[in-house]
Amino acid sequence: MRPVRLALPALLALLALLAVLALLAPSFFAPDNLRDVVISNALVQIIAVGMTMVILTGQVDVAVGATAGVCAVLSATLAREGVPPVLAAMVATLAGGSIGLVSGVLVARLRLPSIVVTLALLVILRDGLRWATDGAWVGDLPVSFQWFGLGQGGGQTLLIGLTVAVIVAGAWFLRTTPLGRAVYATGSDAESAQLLGLRPDRVVMASFAACGLLTGLAAALNASRFAEVPGAITAGIEMKVIAAVVVGGTSITGGRGSIGGTVIGVALLGTIGTGLTFLGVSAYWERALQGAIILAAILYETVRRRRA
Amino acid sequence: MRNRHELALAIVVAAEVAVFAVVAPNFATGANAAEIVRLAVEVGLLALALTPVIVSGGIDLSCGALLGLSAITLGALWRDGGWPMPLAAAAALGVGLLGGALNAWLIAYRGLPALMVTLGSLSLFRGLAEGLTGAVDNYTGLPPSFLALGQGYLAGIPRQTPVLLLVAAGVAVLLHRATRGRAYYAIGWNAEAARHAGVKVANRLAELYLLSGLAAGLAAVIYVAHLGQAKADAGTGYELTAITAVVLGGAAITGGVGTIGGTILGLLAMVVLQNGLRLAALPAELAGILTGVLLMGALALGKAPGVRSPQSAVRSPQSELEMRNTQLAVLCGVILLGAGIVATSNWWLVRSLRPAALAPATTGATTPTARRVVIGMMPKAKGDPYFVSCRKGAEEAAAALGVDLIWDGPTELDPAKQNEVVEAWITRGIDVVAVSVENQAAISTVLRKARSRGIKVLTWDADSEPDARDFLVNQATPQGIGGTLADEAARLLGGAGEFAIVTASLSAANQNEWIKHIRARLASAHPKVTLAVIRPSDGDRDRAFAETQTILKVYPKVRVVMGIAAPAVPGIAEAVKQSGRTDVKVTGLSLPNMCKPYVHAGIISSIVLWNTGDLGYLTVVAGHALARGQLTRGATSIDAGRLGSIAIDKDQILLGKPFVFTRENIDDFDF
């Protein structure tokens, strides 16, 4: 019950937006449009599941955009050199996990502030990738790279299926497994968690690694939607992901929040852009609206807390 | 501890200066020092105001976006509102204050986490700027008296320097000499304890966010005067650079620690590195990588001030020991870093100097032709595949003519960065500057400066103001491109029907010029063909993909989708392919290699383009001839190596007619 209440403002805003769309632009709800909206938000959604875990422990990872860029280019380069696409995607996922683990170790073992560690990592990865590729796209990919050779319909089903699987697995993990509960305990009060016999530093490391793994997976999946892979395309996505997680009711100071809320947050912020076009409003107001929604959501949170 | 951090940082800066003074031509000159300061002013202002914010345990991610909002306010009030410039500038400061007030209210008086609030207001401010201008309006043509503030000199130093120094002094007094400054540190260490000690925590925090907003407004005024333009994307990403400078300067992100001196040194360490790498013609990306490593190193080694829990406020003897280790380790790090820079630079230097060193030896006497011509060639964005393909031709010509080609520019579209690179080239003293101009108003002043220093200036692909360059290497006239594109659309529609355009950004000058000629050609030759809608892609393939999906649903009568930015066309093609709409055809302006799979699959019917490799080739050939004095105004043709004789129309070197690529001929081309 509690997680739903945390995400209540986002849920209400989402329902209001959908109601307006239903009245003024019912064609938004055509099955193929809904499918396109889900697919174009899959990248943010999968990373947001990992980000939820990191933020629940009271940390933040601003390097996910740069990590995704590196992983996407890595998977495409491997595929071009003849590695089977599925294997390339797995390597990219592992690479993402390793980058996440590096942040996790630096944050947990050396007790460095996560925002600065991941900021430094962001700059290093982004400019390293620019240097290595000169910003050029990875092309000449085998036909089997796109949609993992499954073709249009099969690839889309795979992408949607994997996204749902990640959401369900993430929610199940956080709700029912001991490690999942330890994530909440660490974020609420790391010292108490330590006194209870938990290992907060390991929990933090694990959550960064999980976030990195999911970032790598999302990047590889997103790359496979197209026939060529640019490196810079995911730059700046960290802001979208963090915003979605927080709009979904997860507290930035850790300890409170849920995957369900994050899904609502992603759906809300991800629907605005397409929704505005369907309503005939200039898409350039999209970001202003997103910003207003983020501020309103966190403001509502304090009003509720004061009343309680 | 703090002094030691600053000492270590000062050594880093000194090491950078020492290394670049040796490896980078004209680095250690007064003029270059002035340029370094000029480039650092906007970010510097943000970083200075951010220092007390971070000291108080807060953060302001919205300052870069607020700079953008203030900048377009200034532009709009001056141009559209008819306000006198000083009033418009005051209004820009006012917008900065207002934005700061919003942050201050939410953070100080509602007790919301600063990270979240400013993340939200970042989107809000940037979104307002984009919405108000439609991301299209670009306010230029500002009065020269105003531009002088950002581009002129005062007794040899850039005009904006005194502003930066005044603000630095002011914030330093506030933080280090005033009672309030102690309050900020107290809040950063422990806000609750500060409250009990009688500090009005909310009021103190509020003034810090107001100050940060005001600084963003001031930085906006200087930004506009410096670049001569105000656009919604002004200052994108500046917040990250500013935060990096503050943290590199020794401030703890958790609050309670940090100095203005440290911030200034941190900023210097970053801008000197970037400027030095540029002058040494080393890849500028190294600056980012080294900055990141430096930041991580400073953090890991100086972690004592970084870690803070309420209990650790009382330092244990252990941390005393740690400090000495820290100092040693920082020094080791610096030495290693310096060695690394020297090693890489030497490698590069040796590689680039070898032919130059040989030249005088073989000719004996130094004739003007003995020295190799150095051409600095700048794309709009290095990452754009269109420019990557131009570069191949440019390097081919450089190798054939024995030209030293420096290929540098912004990685992504960024007018401020273009200015920065040209400034560096002027300081370095190269022979020819060749620029594909992203923004006329922003770069023309700098190009004129280059010409006044005897550097030959070419523009290619996109033009500056005509008096700012010697020649334009014109890949095709806008009439030619617009006409060919309109004819293609009409041919694919069978003479009647609706089509849609996916452009780069709505403010892109080239694209808007083409659209004008597409409309003109439609009106004169194809009256039954209508242009249903124009959507932006920001030169981003995925954005073009999503826009096309929406176009196909909202405008079901559209039968042809035309992309007029190279990365947009494959995005459009993918969207059409995935929609299964076989009745919709795709055409546009793009690169053959990018589109080949779709052309063979029959999704893309045709693409229009000139040979991009030839464009790069011709630019270098023209630059070489210009530097050697073989090309002067009034020439009617130029001998362009493998391209044969190329016609010159007054001050434009014309590459020829655009070419239509189809399934039949596309495999003959590889670019």
Coordinates of C-alpha atoms in Angstrom, one line a residue, chain A residues 12 47 79-80 87 95 99 104 116 130 170 177 188 199 216-217 228 232 245 283 286 288-289 302:
Chain A
L12 CA -2.8 11.1 -10.8
I47 CA 18.1 1.8 -16.6
A79 CA 29.2 -7.6 -33.8
R80 CA 30.9 -5.9 -36.7
L87 CA 27.1 -12.7 -27.3
A95 CA 31.0 -4.3 -19.4
I99 CA 31.8 0.0 -14.8
G104 CA 30.4 0.9 -6.4
V116 CA 31.3 13.2 -7.6
R130 CA 34.7 10.7 -28.2
G170 CA 13.5 -5.9 -9.9
T177 CA 14.6 -11.2 -1.1
S188 CA 17.2 4.2 5.7
R199 CA 27.0 -5.2 5.1
G216 CA 24.7 -2.3 -20.4
L217 CA 21.7 -4.5 -21.2
E228 CA 24.0 1.7 -37.2
A232 CA 26.7 10.1 -28.3
V245 CA 12.8 7.6 -10.4
A283 CA 7.0 19.6 -28.6
E286 CA 7.9 19.1 -23.3
A288 CA 9.2 22.8 -19.3
L289 CA 6.3 20.5 -18.5
T302 CA 6.5 17.5 1.6

